[in-house]
Amino acid sequence: MTMSSDSAKSQLPELKYDANGLIPAIVQDDATNEILMLGYMNARSLELTLEKRLVTFWSRSRQEYWTKGETSGNVLELVDIRKDCDVDALLVRAVPHGPTCHTGNRSCFYRDLHDV
């Protein structure tokens, strides 16, 4: 289900956030369906994402909002957001403008489990 900005805002209370007020957000390339990254959103970062049309997360380590690519220029342009069947996770479909991973890789999921 694709959500417009207005309809998404009206559904925000329905989402199941964790005890810290966060919900996992999986980012997927809208053109290729490749999974690019996982981030966490709270209600405000979700609202900011819908308003700016740029994917914005809550940084658990820095305790602040961050829009992906705000320093590198490699933004994630929002296409739509879907909720899962349990309404406790989001799928964010986006157009990446450059690599998504801070390492310079296209996706954060570039290593096999055995490479760890």
PDB file of C-alpha atoms in Angstrom:
ATOM      1  CA  MET A   1       0.000   0.000   0.000  1.00  0.00           C
ATOM      2  CA  THR A   2       1.453   3.323  -1.041  1.00  0.00           C
ATOM      3  CA  MET A   3       0.893   6.133   1.429  1.00  0.00           C
ATOM      4  CA  SER A   4       0.610   9.785   0.531  1.00  0.00           C
ATOM      5  CA  SER A   5       1.901  12.322   3.027  1.00  0.00           C
ATOM      6  CA  ASP A   6      -1.563  13.089   4.427  1.00  0.00           C
ATOM      7  CA  SER A   7      -2.754   9.489   4.662  1.00  0.00           C
ATOM      8  CA  ALA A   8       0.556   8.383   6.220  1.00  0.00           C
ATOM      9  CA  LYS A   9       0.329  11.035   8.930  1.00  0.00           C
ATOM     10  CA  SER A  10      -3.159   9.859   9.798  1.00  0.00           C
ATOM     11  CA  GLN A  11      -1.834   6.294  10.198  1.00  0.00           C
ATOM     12  CA  LEU A  12       1.160   7.153  12.373  1.00  0.00           C
ATOM     13  CA  PRO A  13      -0.569   6.272  15.685  1.00  0.00           C
ATOM     14  CA  GLU A  14      -1.424   2.838  14.250  1.00  0.00           C
ATOM     15  CA  LEU A  15       2.253   1.867  13.890  1.00  0.00           C
ATOM     16  CA  LYS A  16       3.806  -0.305  16.590  1.00  0.00           C
ATOM     17  CA  TYR A  17       6.944   1.421  17.814  1.00  0.00           C
ATOM     18  CA  ASP A  18       9.313  -0.330  20.219  1.00  0.00           C
ATOM     19  CA  ALA A  19       9.859   0.724  23.849  1.00  0.00           C
ATOM     20  CA  ASN A  20      12.204   3.488  22.630  1.00  0.00           C
ATOM     21  CA  GLY A  21       9.620   4.859  20.210  1.00  0.00           C
ATOM     22  CA  LEU A  22      11.410   3.452  17.172  1.00  0.00           C
ATOM     23  CA  ILE A  23      10.386   1.322  14.217  1.00  0.00           C
ATOM     24  CA  PRO A  24      12.828  -0.428  11.828  1.00  0.00           C
ATOM     25  CA  ALA A  25      12.806   0.976   8.299  1.00  0.00           C
ATOM     26  CA  ILE A  26      14.237  -1.140   5.488  1.00  0.00           C
ATOM     27  CA  VAL A  27      15.256   0.956   2.483  1.00  0.00           C
ATOM     28  CA  GLN A  28      14.801  -0.588  -0.958  1.00  0.00           C
ATOM     29  CA  ASP A  29      15.861   0.800  -4.340  1.00  0.00           C
ATOM     30  CA  ASP A  30      12.624   1.555  -6.170  1.00  0.00           C
ATOM     31  CA  ALA A  31      14.091   0.701  -9.604  1.00  0.00           C
ATOM     32  CA  THR A  32      16.038  -2.484  -8.805  1.00  0.00           C
ATOM     33  CA  ASN A  33      14.322  -3.756  -5.617  1.00  0.00           C
ATOM     34  CA  GLU A  34      17.790  -4.106  -4.036  1.00  0.00           C
ATOM     35  CA  ILE A  35      17.822  -3.720  -0.254  1.00  0.00           C
ATOM     36  CA  LEU A  36      20.057  -0.744   0.498  1.00  0.00           C
ATOM     37  CA  MET A  37      20.085  -0.280   4.257  1.00  0.00           C
ATOM     38  CA  LEU A  38      18.258  -0.552   7.557  1.00  0.00           C
ATOM     39  CA  GLY A  39      17.611   2.448   9.742  1.00  0.00           C
ATOM     40  CA  TYR A  40      15.259   3.391  12.561  1.00  0.00           C
ATOM     41  CA  MET A  41      12.527   5.976  12.543  1.00  0.00           C
ATOM     42  CA  ASN A  42      10.399   7.535  15.203  1.00  0.00           C
ATOM     43  CA  ALA A  43       7.145   9.363  14.500  1.00  0.00           C
ATOM     44  CA  ARG A  44       8.917  12.681  13.881  1.00  0.00           C
ATOM     45  CA  SER A  45      11.550  11.278  11.496  1.00  0.00           C
ATOM     46  CA  LEU A  46       8.750   9.595   9.573  1.00  0.00           C
ATOM     47  CA  GLU A  47       6.911  12.913   9.364  1.00  0.00           C
ATOM     48  CA  LEU A  48      10.105  14.665   8.212  1.00  0.00           C
ATOM     49  CA  THR A  49      10.611  11.997   5.556  1.00  0.00           C
ATOM     50  CA  LEU A  50       7.091  12.528   4.258  1.00  0.00           C
ATOM     51  CA  GLU A  51       7.402  16.313   4.333  1.00  0.00           C
ATOM     52  CA  LYS A  52      10.853  16.636   2.745  1.00  0.00           C
ATOM     53  CA  ARG A  53      10.547  13.554   0.499  1.00  0.00           C
ATOM     54  CA  LEU A  54      14.097  12.687   1.643  1.00  0.00           C
ATOM     55  CA  VAL A  55      14.586   9.656   3.892  1.00  0.00           C
ATOM     56  CA  THR A  56      15.270  10.765   7.467  1.00  0.00           C
ATOM     57  CA  PHE A  57      16.101   8.536  10.431  1.00  0.00           C
ATOM     58  CA  TRP A  58      16.646   8.748  14.165  1.00  0.00           C
ATOM     59  CA  SER A  59      20.279   8.006  15.021  1.00  0.00           C
ATOM     60  CA  ARG A  60      20.342   5.731  18.044  1.00  0.00           C
ATOM     61  CA  SER A  61      24.047   6.374  18.647  1.00  0.00           C
ATOM     62  CA  ARG A  62      24.008  10.175  18.218  1.00  0.00           C
ATOM     63  CA  GLN A  63      20.466  10.676  19.541  1.00  0.00           C
ATOM     64  CA  GLU A  64      19.543  13.026  16.711  1.00  0.00           C
ATOM     65  CA  TYR A  65      17.705  13.134  13.402  1.00  0.00           C
ATOM     66  CA  TRP A  66      19.693  12.639  10.228  1.00  0.00           C
ATOM     67  CA  THR A  67      18.678  12.816   6.624  1.00  0.00           C
ATOM     68  CA  LYS A  68      20.577  10.231   4.632  1.00  0.00           C
ATOM     69  CA  GLY A  69      23.116  12.008   2.449  1.00  0.00           C
ATOM     70  CA  GLU A  70      22.966  15.374   4.197  1.00  0.00           C
ATOM     71  CA  THR A  71      26.779  15.523   4.290  1.00  0.00           C
ATOM     72  CA  SER A  72      27.737  13.233   1.376  1.00  0.00           C
ATOM     73  CA  GLY A  73      25.036  14.345  -1.050  1.00  0.00           C
ATOM     74  CA  ASN A  74      24.005  10.696  -1.508  1.00  0.00           C
ATOM     75  CA  VAL A  75      20.384  11.262  -0.547  1.00  0.00           C
ATOM     76  CA  LEU A  76      17.542   8.784  -0.690  1.00  0.00           C
ATOM     77  CA  GLU A  77      14.604  10.364  -2.507  1.00  0.00           C
ATOM     78  CA  LEU A  78      11.348   8.969  -1.149  1.00  0.00           C
ATOM     79  CA  VAL A  79       9.009   7.116  -3.506  1.00  0.00           C
ATOM     80  CA  ASP A  80       6.682   5.499  -0.983  1.00  0.00           C
ATOM     81  CA  ILE A  81       6.490   3.811   2.397  1.00  0.00           C
ATOM     82  CA  ARG A  82       4.773   0.531   3.164  1.00  0.00           C
ATOM     83  CA  LYS A  83       4.017  -1.060   6.499  1.00  0.00           C
ATOM     84  CA  ASP A  84       4.299  -4.777   7.161  1.00  0.00           C
ATOM     85  CA  CYS A  85       1.398  -7.011   8.209  1.00  0.00           C
ATOM     86  CA  ASP A  86       2.150  -6.540  11.920  1.00  0.00           C
ATOM     87  CA  VAL A  87       2.618  -2.759  11.510  1.00  0.00           C
ATOM     88  CA  ASP A  88       5.955  -2.994  13.363  1.00  0.00           C
ATOM     89  CA  ALA A  89       8.321  -2.461  10.407  1.00  0.00           C
ATOM     90  CA  LEU A  90       8.456  -0.173   7.400  1.00  0.00           C
ATOM     91  CA  LEU A  91       9.625  -0.684   3.833  1.00  0.00           C
ATOM     92  CA  VAL A  92      10.880   2.585   2.407  1.00  0.00           C
ATOM     93  CA  ARG A  93      11.097   2.616  -1.382  1.00  0.00           C
ATOM     94  CA  ALA A  94      13.504   5.264  -2.586  1.00  0.00           C
ATOM     95  CA  VAL A  95      15.655   6.490  -5.444  1.00  0.00           C
ATOM     96  CA  PRO A  96      19.281   6.509  -4.270  1.00  0.00           C
ATOM     97  CA  HIS A  97      21.436   9.383  -5.463  1.00  0.00           C
ATOM     98  CA  GLY A  98      24.839   7.751  -5.091  1.00  0.00           C
ATOM     99  CA  PRO A  99      26.072   4.961  -2.820  1.00  0.00           C
ATOM    100  CA  THR A 100      23.974   4.289   0.263  1.00  0.00           C
ATOM    101  CA  CYS A 101      26.607   2.782   2.548  1.00  0.00           C
ATOM    102  CA  HIS A 102      29.069   5.016   4.395  1.00  0.00           C
ATOM    103  CA  THR A 103      31.831   2.714   3.041  1.00  0.00           C
ATOM    104  CA  GLY A 104      31.044   3.849  -0.495  1.00  0.00           C
ATOM    105  CA  ASN A 105      29.242   0.644  -1.431  1.00  0.00           C
ATOM    106  CA  ARG A 106      25.900   0.821  -3.189  1.00  0.00           C
ATOM    107  CA  SER A 107      24.212  -1.158  -0.391  1.00  0.00           C
ATOM    108  CA  CYS A 108      25.074  -1.695   3.257  1.00  0.00           C
ATOM    109  CA  PHE A 109      24.457  -5.414   2.641  1.00  0.00           C
ATOM    110  CA  TYR A 110      27.537  -6.110   0.522  1.00  0.00           C
ATOM    111  CA  ARG A 111      29.250  -8.713   2.737  1.00  0.00           C
ATOM    112  CA  ASP A 112      28.437 -12.382   3.053  1.00  0.00           C
ATOM    113  CA  LEU A 113      27.841 -13.622   6.599  1.00  0.00           C
ATOM    114  CA  HIS A 114      31.106 -15.568   6.465  1.00  0.00           C
ATOM    115  CA  ASP A 115      33.067 -12.400   5.655  1.00  0.00           C
ATOM    116  CA  VAL A 116      32.442 -11.006   9.152  1.00  0.00           C
TER     117      VAL A 116
END
